[in-house]
Amino acid sequence: MQGKTCLVTGATFGIGRATALGLARMGARVVIVGRDPERTRAVAAALQRESGNPEIEMRVADLFSQDAVRGLAREFAATHQRLDVLVNNAGGFFSRRETTADGVERTWALNHLAYFLLTLELLPLLRASAPARIVNVASAVHARGRIDFDDLGGARRYDGVRSYCQSKLANLLFTYALARRIAGSGITANGLHPGVVATGIARNMRGIPRLFMTAARAFILKPEQGAETSIHLASSPELAAVSGKYFVKSRPARSSPLSYDEALQERLWATSLEQTGLEAESDRLLPR
């Protein structure tokens, strides 16, 4: 990873932090993204100490906000000549329904639309840096997900678990649709299940989900273990040409039958373009 530049979102906690540390220890220049300036600055300094790698940078962005996601992409492209690896890792679970400044339910905004928008905005830089990789952190709970196009934000009936599963299915539908569009460009896109990991995501859980996480504590992976597949997809030479796949424990696996539904992938793609205002720009951003 010497000479490579990696951008990792959600890198101040859990899997994201461990992913950034692992890549830094391999010699990569790592740019971490966090929401809180003080915490992000402290984590960047800690990563430098722990990895022995001084090339750790930080960017602050509220990924709930589409303006902030666009600003992050623009600022990164203006200050970096290349991007070799994009790790879309930031995510959250929310027991209570709230909407963002854009009027989008928080789970959908952070877990799916931020992945979609940041990736498309950075595609020109990724294309110029090829070979390059996009790594999307999903979850095995995608298999319980369904995309409710009539109520994506749960305005009629909100359930935190349902919304989270829906967003993780969206991660894979997006990954597979993206992989088709970038085939032959030198960019790859893959998704993964990190395992059930002790991260900050459980802080917003209430009721039965929180009880489940408490009961499963003995079986929960450490963040360093959960990051192994992300690091593998970001760095393994043997995966240089592998794209449009789903990985579990650093090995290819089958995702749910619904995730391979191309009509569903394309409907979600069109909906995501509309929700992010990218309909007119998609031709410019996508490789030709």
PDB file of C-alpha atoms in Angstrom:
ATOM      1  CA  MET A   1       0.000   0.000   0.000  1.00  0.00           C
ATOM      2  CA  GLN A   2       3.037   2.275  -0.145  1.00  0.00           C
ATOM      3  CA  GLY A   3       2.200   5.357  -2.206  1.00  0.00           C
ATOM      4  CA  LYS A   4      -1.546   4.675  -2.168  1.00  0.00           C
ATOM      5  CA  THR A   5      -4.151   7.074  -0.808  1.00  0.00           C
ATOM      6  CA  CYS A   6      -7.178   5.723   1.051  1.00  0.00           C
ATOM      7  CA  LEU A   7     -10.294   7.569   2.233  1.00  0.00           C
ATOM      8  CA  VAL A   8     -12.187   5.910   5.112  1.00  0.00           C
ATOM      9  CA  THR A   9     -15.522   7.250   6.367  1.00  0.00           C
ATOM     10  CA  GLY A  10     -16.774   6.652   9.887  1.00  0.00           C
ATOM     11  CA  ALA A  11     -13.156   6.260  10.970  1.00  0.00           C
ATOM     12  CA  THR A  12     -13.316   7.599  14.524  1.00  0.00           C
ATOM     13  CA  PHE A  13     -14.966   4.499  16.012  1.00  0.00           C
ATOM     14  CA  GLY A  14     -14.962   0.733  15.713  1.00  0.00           C
ATOM     15  CA  ILE A  15     -14.473  -0.910  12.338  1.00  0.00           C
ATOM     16  CA  GLY A  16     -13.628   2.324  10.543  1.00  0.00           C
ATOM     17  CA  ARG A  17     -10.887   3.237  12.988  1.00  0.00           C
ATOM     18  CA  ALA A  18      -9.460  -0.283  12.862  1.00  0.00           C
ATOM     19  CA  THR A  19      -9.578  -0.232   9.050  1.00  0.00           C
ATOM     20  CA  ALA A  20      -7.719   3.074   8.937  1.00  0.00           C
ATOM     21  CA  LEU A  21      -5.103   1.762  11.373  1.00  0.00           C
ATOM     22  CA  GLY A  22      -4.594  -1.428   9.392  1.00  0.00           C
ATOM     23  CA  LEU A  23      -4.110   0.436   6.124  1.00  0.00           C
ATOM     24  CA  ALA A  24      -1.781   2.950   7.787  1.00  0.00           C
ATOM     25  CA  ARG A  25       0.345   0.124   9.151  1.00  0.00           C
ATOM     26  CA  MET A  26       0.677  -1.153   5.578  1.00  0.00           C
ATOM     27  CA  GLY A  27       2.167   2.183   4.542  1.00  0.00           C
ATOM     28  CA  ALA A  28      -0.819   3.869   2.905  1.00  0.00           C
ATOM     29  CA  ARG A  29      -1.646   7.537   3.215  1.00  0.00           C
ATOM     30  CA  VAL A  30      -4.976   7.414   5.044  1.00  0.00           C
ATOM     31  CA  VAL A  31      -7.538  10.184   5.163  1.00  0.00           C
ATOM     32  CA  ILE A  32     -10.114   9.629   7.900  1.00  0.00           C
ATOM     33  CA  VAL A  33     -13.543  11.222   7.943  1.00  0.00           C
ATOM     34  CA  GLY A  34     -15.366  12.009  11.168  1.00  0.00           C
ATOM     35  CA  ARG A  35     -18.230  14.196  12.282  1.00  0.00           C
ATOM     36  CA  ASP A  36     -16.791  15.711  15.444  1.00  0.00           C
ATOM     37  CA  PRO A  37     -13.694  17.897  14.860  1.00  0.00           C
ATOM     38  CA  GLU A  38     -12.045  17.312  18.229  1.00  0.00           C
ATOM     39  CA  ARG A  39     -12.554  13.577  18.217  1.00  0.00           C
ATOM     40  CA  THR A  40     -11.452  13.254  14.582  1.00  0.00           C
ATOM     41  CA  ARG A  41      -8.291  15.251  15.309  1.00  0.00           C
ATOM     42  CA  ALA A  42      -7.538  13.092  18.370  1.00  0.00           C
ATOM     43  CA  VAL A  43      -8.073   9.852  16.435  1.00  0.00           C
ATOM     44  CA  ALA A  44      -5.809  11.036  13.591  1.00  0.00           C
ATOM     45  CA  ALA A  45      -3.026  11.753  16.102  1.00  0.00           C
ATOM     46  CA  ALA A  46      -3.560   8.388  17.804  1.00  0.00           C
ATOM     47  CA  LEU A  47      -3.426   6.567  14.463  1.00  0.00           C
ATOM     48  CA  GLN A  48      -0.112   8.256  13.665  1.00  0.00           C
ATOM     49  CA  ARG A  49       1.325   7.066  16.972  1.00  0.00           C
ATOM     50  CA  GLU A  50      -0.073   3.548  16.785  1.00  0.00           C
ATOM     51  CA  SER A  51       0.892   2.938  13.158  1.00  0.00           C
ATOM     52  CA  GLY A  52       4.191   4.816  13.082  1.00  0.00           C
ATOM     53  CA  ASN A  53       2.909   6.375   9.867  1.00  0.00           C
ATOM     54  CA  PRO A  54       2.820  10.191   9.794  1.00  0.00           C
ATOM     55  CA  GLU A  55       0.677  10.270   6.644  1.00  0.00           C
ATOM     56  CA  ILE A  56      -2.675  10.318   8.405  1.00  0.00           C
ATOM     57  CA  GLU A  57      -4.987  13.169   7.454  1.00  0.00           C
ATOM     58  CA  MET A  58      -8.417  14.129   8.725  1.00  0.00           C
ATOM     59  CA  ARG A  59     -11.530  15.612   7.186  1.00  0.00           C
ATOM     60  CA  VAL A  60     -14.635  16.660   9.074  1.00  0.00           C
ATOM     61  CA  ALA A  61     -18.017  16.114   7.434  1.00  0.00           C
ATOM     62  CA  ASP A  62     -21.555  15.501   8.621  1.00  0.00           C
ATOM     63  CA  LEU A  63     -22.490  12.692   6.260  1.00  0.00           C
ATOM     64  CA  PHE A  64     -26.175  13.097   7.114  1.00  0.00           C
ATOM     65  CA  SER A  65     -26.010  16.251   4.979  1.00  0.00           C
ATOM     66  CA  GLN A  66     -25.825  15.981   1.197  1.00  0.00           C
ATOM     67  CA  ASP A  67     -24.191  19.403   0.997  1.00  0.00           C
ATOM     68  CA  ALA A  68     -21.504  18.185   3.408  1.00  0.00           C
ATOM     69  CA  VAL A  69     -20.936  15.017   1.377  1.00  0.00           C
ATOM     70  CA  ARG A  70     -20.517  17.079  -1.790  1.00  0.00           C
ATOM     71  CA  GLY A  71     -18.207  19.456   0.043  1.00  0.00           C
ATOM     72  CA  LEU A  72     -16.081  16.567   1.285  1.00  0.00           C
ATOM     73  CA  ALA A  73     -15.749  15.171  -2.245  1.00  0.00           C
ATOM     74  CA  ARG A  74     -14.904  18.569  -3.758  1.00  0.00           C
ATOM     75  CA  GLU A  75     -12.357  19.425  -1.069  1.00  0.00           C
ATOM     76  CA  PHE A  76     -10.712  16.007  -1.298  1.00  0.00           C
ATOM     77  CA  ALA A  77     -10.446  16.181  -5.093  1.00  0.00           C
ATOM     78  CA  ALA A  78      -8.999  19.696  -4.863  1.00  0.00           C
ATOM     79  CA  THR A  79      -6.260  18.677  -2.429  1.00  0.00           C
ATOM     80  CA  HIS A  80      -5.336  15.178  -3.621  1.00  0.00           C
ATOM     81  CA  GLN A  81      -4.037  14.085  -6.989  1.00  0.00           C
ATOM     82  CA  ARG A  82      -5.249  10.534  -6.528  1.00  0.00           C
ATOM     83  CA  LEU A  83      -7.607   8.250  -4.626  1.00  0.00           C
ATOM     84  CA  ASP A  84      -6.717   4.577  -4.727  1.00  0.00           C
ATOM     85  CA  VAL A  85      -9.233   3.221  -2.212  1.00  0.00           C
ATOM     86  CA  LEU A  86     -12.590   4.545  -1.000  1.00  0.00           C
ATOM     87  CA  VAL A  87     -13.982   2.714   2.035  1.00  0.00           C
ATOM     88  CA  ASN A  88     -17.630   3.590   2.647  1.00  0.00           C
ATOM     89  CA  ASN A  89     -17.927   2.545   6.276  1.00  0.00           C
ATOM     90  CA  ALA A  90     -19.937   5.208   8.146  1.00  0.00           C
ATOM     91  CA  GLY A  91     -23.302   3.947   9.328  1.00  0.00           C
ATOM     92  CA  GLY A  92     -25.798   4.060  12.138  1.00  0.00           C
ATOM     93  CA  PHE A  93     -28.805   2.415  13.763  1.00  0.00           C
ATOM     94  CA  PHE A  94     -31.594   4.635  15.026  1.00  0.00           C
ATOM     95  CA  SER A  95     -34.455   3.400  17.183  1.00  0.00           C
ATOM     96  CA  ARG A  96     -36.314   6.689  16.861  1.00  0.00           C
ATOM     97  CA  ARG A  97     -37.272   8.223  13.530  1.00  0.00           C
ATOM     98  CA  GLU A  98     -35.760  11.609  12.738  1.00  0.00           C
ATOM     99  CA  THR A  99     -35.074  13.378   9.477  1.00  0.00           C
ATOM    100  CA  THR A 100     -32.021  15.276   8.275  1.00  0.00           C
ATOM    101  CA  ALA A 101     -31.843  18.883   7.073  1.00  0.00           C
ATOM    102  CA  ASP A 102     -32.528  17.441   3.599  1.00  0.00           C
ATOM    103  CA  GLY A 103     -35.778  15.913   4.857  1.00  0.00           C
ATOM    104  CA  VAL A 104     -34.450  12.350   4.595  1.00  0.00           C
ATOM    105  CA  GLU A 105     -34.805   9.754   7.366  1.00  0.00           C
ATOM    106  CA  ARG A 106     -31.438   9.423   9.123  1.00  0.00           C
ATOM    107  CA  THR A 107     -30.785   5.711   8.510  1.00  0.00           C
ATOM    108  CA  TRP A 108     -31.413   6.015   4.777  1.00  0.00           C
ATOM    109  CA  ALA A 109     -29.432   9.262   4.548  1.00  0.00           C
ATOM    110  CA  LEU A 110     -26.314   7.991   6.318  1.00  0.00           C
ATOM    111  CA  ASN A 111     -26.254   4.303   5.473  1.00  0.00           C
ATOM    112  CA  HIS A 112     -27.205   4.494   1.807  1.00  0.00           C
ATOM    113  CA  LEU A 113     -27.394   7.947   0.250  1.00  0.00           C
ATOM    114  CA  ALA A 114     -24.039   9.037   1.703  1.00  0.00           C
ATOM    115  CA  TYR A 115     -22.384   5.954   0.145  1.00  0.00           C
ATOM    116  CA  PHE A 116     -24.087   6.638  -3.183  1.00  0.00           C
ATOM    117  CA  LEU A 117     -23.422  10.372  -3.349  1.00  0.00           C
ATOM    118  CA  LEU A 118     -19.821  10.332  -2.094  1.00  0.00           C
ATOM    119  CA  THR A 119     -18.897   7.503  -4.456  1.00  0.00           C
ATOM    120  CA  LEU A 120     -20.374   9.135  -7.546  1.00  0.00           C
ATOM    121  CA  GLU A 121     -18.829  12.509  -6.716  1.00  0.00           C
ATOM    122  CA  LEU A 122     -15.400  10.870  -6.349  1.00  0.00           C
ATOM    123  CA  LEU A 123     -15.642   8.632  -9.421  1.00  0.00           C
ATOM    124  CA  PRO A 124     -13.730  11.038 -11.706  1.00  0.00           C
ATOM    125  CA  LEU A 125     -10.776  11.034  -9.273  1.00  0.00           C
ATOM    126  CA  LEU A 126     -10.977   7.265  -8.821  1.00  0.00           C
ATOM    127  CA  ARG A 127     -11.011   6.851 -12.599  1.00  0.00           C
ATOM    128  CA  ALA A 128      -7.937   9.088 -12.936  1.00  0.00           C
ATOM    129  CA  SER A 129      -6.195   7.001 -10.251  1.00  0.00           C
ATOM    130  CA  ALA A 130      -7.030   3.576 -11.705  1.00  0.00           C
ATOM    131  CA  PRO A 131      -6.496   0.897 -10.705  1.00  0.00           C
ATOM    132  CA  ALA A 132      -8.697   1.924  -7.797  1.00  0.00           C
ATOM    133  CA  ARG A 133     -11.097   0.234  -5.405  1.00  0.00           C
ATOM    134  CA  ILE A 134     -14.436   0.976  -3.751  1.00  0.00           C
ATOM    135  CA  VAL A 135     -15.234  -0.995  -0.602  1.00  0.00           C
ATOM    136  CA  ASN A 136     -18.789  -0.834   0.743  1.00  0.00           C
ATOM    137  CA  VAL A 137     -19.408  -2.094   4.270  1.00  0.00           C
ATOM    138  CA  ALA A 138     -22.813  -3.801   4.333  1.00  0.00           C
ATOM    139  CA  SER A 139     -24.099  -6.492   6.713  1.00  0.00           C
ATOM    140  CA  ALA A 140     -25.544 -10.002   6.720  1.00  0.00           C
ATOM    141  CA  VAL A 141     -28.814  -8.489   7.930  1.00  0.00           C
ATOM    142  CA  HIS A 142     -29.332  -7.289   4.353  1.00  0.00           C
ATOM    143  CA  ALA A 143     -31.001 -10.693   3.895  1.00  0.00           C
ATOM    144  CA  ARG A 144     -33.868  -9.473   6.084  1.00  0.00           C
ATOM    145  CA  GLY A 145     -34.196  -6.244   4.144  1.00  0.00           C
ATOM    146  CA  ARG A 146     -36.808  -5.132   1.645  1.00  0.00           C
ATOM    147  CA  ILE A 147     -36.831  -1.844  -0.254  1.00  0.00           C
ATOM    148  CA  ASP A 148     -40.135  -0.100   0.417  1.00  0.00           C
ATOM    149  CA  PHE A 149     -40.180   2.494  -2.358  1.00  0.00           C
ATOM    150  CA  ASP A 150     -43.525   3.779  -1.127  1.00  0.00           C
ATOM    151  CA  ASP A 151     -42.147   4.514   2.332  1.00  0.00           C
ATOM    152  CA  LEU A 152     -38.329   4.562   2.215  1.00  0.00           C
ATOM    153  CA  GLY A 153     -38.114   6.806   5.262  1.00  0.00           C
ATOM    154  CA  GLY A 154     -40.620   4.952   7.398  1.00  0.00           C
ATOM    155  CA  ALA A 155     -42.962   7.942   7.647  1.00  0.00           C
ATOM    156  CA  ARG A 156     -46.015   5.684   7.825  1.00  0.00           C
ATOM    157  CA  ARG A 157     -44.550   3.012  10.082  1.00  0.00           C
ATOM    158  CA  TYR A 158     -41.032   3.366  11.423  1.00  0.00           C
ATOM    159  CA  ASP A 159     -39.041   0.479  12.816  1.00  0.00           C
ATOM    160  CA  GLY A 160     -35.310   0.844  13.457  1.00  0.00           C
ATOM    161  CA  VAL A 161     -34.468  -2.755  12.612  1.00  0.00           C
ATOM    162  CA  ARG A 162     -36.481  -2.689   9.385  1.00  0.00           C
ATOM    163  CA  SER A 163     -34.864   0.582   8.326  1.00  0.00           C
ATOM    164  CA  TYR A 164     -31.374  -0.687   9.098  1.00  0.00           C
ATOM    165  CA  CYS A 165     -31.900  -3.958   7.175  1.00  0.00           C
ATOM    166  CA  GLN A 166     -33.331  -2.004   4.237  1.00  0.00           C
ATOM    167  CA  SER A 167     -30.261   0.252   4.149  1.00  0.00           C
ATOM    168  CA  LYS A 168     -27.860  -2.685   4.221  1.00  0.00           C
ATOM    169  CA  LEU A 169     -29.684  -4.348   1.324  1.00  0.00           C
ATOM    170  CA  ALA A 170     -29.398  -1.022  -0.494  1.00  0.00           C
ATOM    171  CA  ASN A 171     -25.613  -1.111   0.027  1.00  0.00           C
ATOM    172  CA  LEU A 172     -25.363  -4.337  -1.972  1.00  0.00           C
ATOM    173  CA  LEU A 173     -27.896  -3.381  -4.629  1.00  0.00           C
ATOM    174  CA  PHE A 174     -25.837  -0.213  -5.146  1.00  0.00           C
ATOM    175  CA  THR A 175     -22.547  -2.131  -5.190  1.00  0.00           C
ATOM    176  CA  TYR A 176     -23.725  -4.543  -7.874  1.00  0.00           C
ATOM    177  CA  ALA A 177     -25.280  -1.820 -10.044  1.00  0.00           C
ATOM    178  CA  LEU A 178     -22.134   0.278  -9.711  1.00  0.00           C
ATOM    179  CA  ALA A 179     -19.859  -2.641 -10.601  1.00  0.00           C
ATOM    180  CA  ARG A 180     -21.725  -3.074 -13.892  1.00  0.00           C
ATOM    181  CA  ARG A 181     -21.333   0.590 -14.734  1.00  0.00           C
ATOM    182  CA  ILE A 182     -17.597   0.775 -13.997  1.00  0.00           C
ATOM    183  CA  ALA A 183     -16.634  -2.541 -15.614  1.00  0.00           C
ATOM    184  CA  GLY A 184     -13.491  -2.099 -17.694  1.00  0.00           C
ATOM    185  CA  SER A 185     -12.614   1.256 -16.123  1.00  0.00           C
ATOM    186  CA  GLY A 186      -9.918  -0.063 -13.791  1.00  0.00           C
ATOM    187  CA  ILE A 187     -12.140   0.619 -10.763  1.00  0.00           C
ATOM    188  CA  THR A 188     -13.595  -2.237  -8.737  1.00  0.00           C
ATOM    189  CA  ALA A 189     -16.523  -2.206  -6.290  1.00  0.00           C
ATOM    190  CA  ASN A 190     -17.208  -4.871  -3.688  1.00  0.00           C
ATOM    191  CA  GLY A 191     -19.369  -5.239  -0.583  1.00  0.00           C
ATOM    192  CA  LEU A 192     -18.838  -7.100   2.667  1.00  0.00           C
ATOM    193  CA  HIS A 193     -20.242  -8.307   5.959  1.00  0.00           C
ATOM    194  CA  PRO A 194     -17.821  -7.423   8.775  1.00  0.00           C
ATOM    195  CA  GLY A 195     -19.383  -9.753  11.328  1.00  0.00           C
ATOM    196  CA  VAL A 196     -21.205  -8.759  14.506  1.00  0.00           C
ATOM    197  CA  VAL A 197     -18.751  -6.255  15.908  1.00  0.00           C
ATOM    198  CA  ALA A 198     -18.508  -4.203  19.097  1.00  0.00           C
ATOM    199  CA  THR A 199     -18.865  -0.683  17.675  1.00  0.00           C
ATOM    200  CA  GLY A 200     -20.573   2.552  18.598  1.00  0.00           C
ATOM    201  CA  ILE A 201     -23.592   1.604  16.478  1.00  0.00           C
ATOM    202  CA  ALA A 202     -25.320  -0.063  19.456  1.00  0.00           C
ATOM    203  CA  ARG A 203     -25.471   3.225  21.341  1.00  0.00           C
ATOM    204  CA  ASN A 204     -28.712   4.181  19.591  1.00  0.00           C
ATOM    205  CA  MET A 205     -30.391   0.801  20.026  1.00  0.00           C
ATOM    206  CA  ARG A 206     -33.390   0.405  22.303  1.00  0.00           C
ATOM    207  CA  GLY A 207     -35.643  -2.450  23.331  1.00  0.00           C
ATOM    208  CA  ILE A 208     -35.197  -5.884  21.775  1.00  0.00           C
ATOM    209  CA  PRO A 209     -32.220  -4.960  19.516  1.00  0.00           C
ATOM    210  CA  ARG A 210     -30.292  -3.687  22.528  1.00  0.00           C
ATOM    211  CA  LEU A 211     -31.186  -6.794  24.556  1.00  0.00           C
ATOM    212  CA  PHE A 212     -29.950  -8.961  21.683  1.00  0.00           C
ATOM    213  CA  MET A 213     -26.635  -7.124  21.482  1.00  0.00           C
ATOM    214  CA  THR A 214     -26.195  -7.421  25.254  1.00  0.00           C
ATOM    215  CA  ALA A 215     -26.952 -11.155  25.202  1.00  0.00           C
ATOM    216  CA  ALA A 216     -24.588 -11.715  22.266  1.00  0.00           C
ATOM    217  CA  ARG A 217     -21.702  -9.850  23.882  1.00  0.00           C
ATOM    218  CA  ALA A 218     -19.653 -13.010  24.385  1.00  0.00           C
ATOM    219  CA  PHE A 219     -19.780 -13.734  20.645  1.00  0.00           C
ATOM    220  CA  ILE A 220     -19.202 -10.202  19.356  1.00  0.00           C
ATOM    221  CA  LEU A 221     -15.991  -9.561  17.415  1.00  0.00           C
ATOM    222  CA  LYS A 222     -13.467  -6.913  18.288  1.00  0.00           C
ATOM    223  CA  PRO A 223     -13.249  -4.005  15.811  1.00  0.00           C
ATOM    224  CA  GLU A 224      -9.840  -5.253  14.641  1.00  0.00           C
ATOM    225  CA  GLN A 225     -11.431  -8.560  13.644  1.00  0.00           C
ATOM    226  CA  GLY A 226     -14.372  -6.839  11.980  1.00  0.00           C
ATOM    227  CA  ALA A 227     -12.000  -4.684   9.920  1.00  0.00           C
ATOM    228  CA  GLU A 228     -10.091  -7.619   8.453  1.00  0.00           C
ATOM    229  CA  THR A 229     -12.368  -8.062   5.439  1.00  0.00           C
ATOM    230  CA  SER A 230     -12.402  -4.328   4.659  1.00  0.00           C
ATOM    231  CA  ILE A 231      -8.592  -4.260   4.775  1.00  0.00           C
ATOM    232  CA  HIS A 232      -8.412  -7.392   2.624  1.00  0.00           C
ATOM    233  CA  LEU A 233     -10.674  -5.890  -0.055  1.00  0.00           C
ATOM    234  CA  ALA A 234      -8.742  -2.623   0.030  1.00  0.00           C
ATOM    235  CA  SER A 235      -5.275  -4.131  -0.256  1.00  0.00           C
ATOM    236  CA  SER A 236      -5.093  -7.728  -1.467  1.00  0.00           C
ATOM    237  CA  PRO A 237      -3.231  -8.016  -4.804  1.00  0.00           C
ATOM    238  CA  GLU A 238      -5.276 -11.084  -5.711  1.00  0.00           C
ATOM    239  CA  LEU A 239      -8.455  -8.976  -5.738  1.00  0.00           C
ATOM    240  CA  ALA A 240      -7.137  -6.346  -8.132  1.00  0.00           C
ATOM    241  CA  ALA A 241      -9.597  -7.351 -10.854  1.00  0.00           C
ATOM    242  CA  VAL A 242     -12.436  -8.703  -8.688  1.00  0.00           C
ATOM    243  CA  SER A 243     -15.582  -6.582  -8.758  1.00  0.00           C
ATOM    244  CA  GLY A 244     -19.279  -6.881  -8.005  1.00  0.00           C
ATOM    245  CA  LYS A 245     -18.805  -9.454  -5.249  1.00  0.00           C
ATOM    246  CA  TYR A 246     -19.850  -9.903  -1.627  1.00  0.00           C
ATOM    247  CA  PHE A 247     -17.328 -11.043   0.976  1.00  0.00           C
ATOM    248  CA  VAL A 248     -17.634 -12.621   4.417  1.00  0.00           C
ATOM    249  CA  LYS A 249     -14.526 -13.396   6.487  1.00  0.00           C
ATOM    250  CA  SER A 250     -12.395 -12.211   3.542  1.00  0.00           C
ATOM    251  CA  ARG A 251     -13.901 -14.836   1.242  1.00  0.00           C
ATOM    252  CA  PRO A 252     -16.453 -14.498  -1.576  1.00  0.00           C
ATOM    253  CA  ALA A 253     -19.972 -15.433  -0.479  1.00  0.00           C
ATOM    254  CA  ARG A 254     -23.484 -15.366  -1.867  1.00  0.00           C
ATOM    255  CA  SER A 255     -25.672 -12.517  -0.743  1.00  0.00           C
ATOM    256  CA  SER A 256     -29.457 -12.775  -0.611  1.00  0.00           C
ATOM    257  CA  PRO A 257     -31.363 -13.697  -3.787  1.00  0.00           C
ATOM    258  CA  LEU A 258     -33.119 -10.319  -3.699  1.00  0.00           C
ATOM    259  CA  SER A 259     -29.794  -8.460  -3.792  1.00  0.00           C
ATOM    260  CA  TYR A 260     -29.095  -9.911  -7.269  1.00  0.00           C
ATOM    261  CA  ASP A 261     -32.385  -8.631  -8.738  1.00  0.00           C
ATOM    262  CA  GLU A 262     -31.147  -6.314 -11.500  1.00  0.00           C
ATOM    263  CA  ALA A 263     -34.529  -4.642 -11.953  1.00  0.00           C
ATOM    264  CA  LEU A 264     -34.507  -3.775  -8.245  1.00  0.00           C
ATOM    265  CA  GLN A 265     -30.919  -2.546  -8.497  1.00  0.00           C
ATOM    266  CA  GLU A 266     -31.833  -0.268 -11.379  1.00  0.00           C
ATOM    267  CA  ARG A 267     -34.955   1.073  -9.675  1.00  0.00           C
ATOM    268  CA  LEU A 268     -32.909   1.887  -6.576  1.00  0.00           C
ATOM    269  CA  TRP A 269     -30.230   3.536  -8.724  1.00  0.00           C
ATOM    270  CA  ALA A 270     -32.809   5.788 -10.401  1.00  0.00           C
ATOM    271  CA  THR A 271     -34.417   6.627  -7.053  1.00  0.00           C
ATOM    272  CA  SER A 272     -31.021   7.428  -5.514  1.00  0.00           C
ATOM    273  CA  LEU A 273     -30.124   9.714  -8.415  1.00  0.00           C
ATOM    274  CA  GLU A 274     -33.386  11.560  -7.866  1.00  0.00           C
ATOM    275  CA  GLN A 275     -32.924  11.800  -4.083  1.00  0.00           C
ATOM    276  CA  THR A 276     -29.393  13.183  -4.445  1.00  0.00           C
ATOM    277  CA  GLY A 277     -30.142  15.467  -7.387  1.00  0.00           C
ATOM    278  CA  LEU A 278     -27.642  13.683  -9.623  1.00  0.00           C
ATOM    279  CA  GLU A 279     -29.932  12.777 -12.532  1.00  0.00           C
ATOM    280  CA  ALA A 280     -28.362  15.367 -14.839  1.00  0.00           C
ATOM    281  CA  GLU A 281     -24.796  14.655 -13.691  1.00  0.00           C
ATOM    282  CA  SER A 282     -24.592  10.871 -13.767  1.00  0.00           C
ATOM    283  CA  ASP A 283     -23.275  10.747 -17.341  1.00  0.00           C
ATOM    284  CA  ARG A 284     -20.485  13.164 -16.419  1.00  0.00           C
ATOM    285  CA  LEU A 285     -19.497  11.242 -13.293  1.00  0.00           C
ATOM    286  CA  LEU A 286     -19.614   7.681 -14.606  1.00  0.00           C
ATOM    287  CA  PRO A 287     -16.721   6.186 -16.586  1.00  0.00           C
ATOM    288  CA  ARG A 288     -17.110   6.004 -20.335  1.00  0.00           C
TER     289      ARG A 288
END
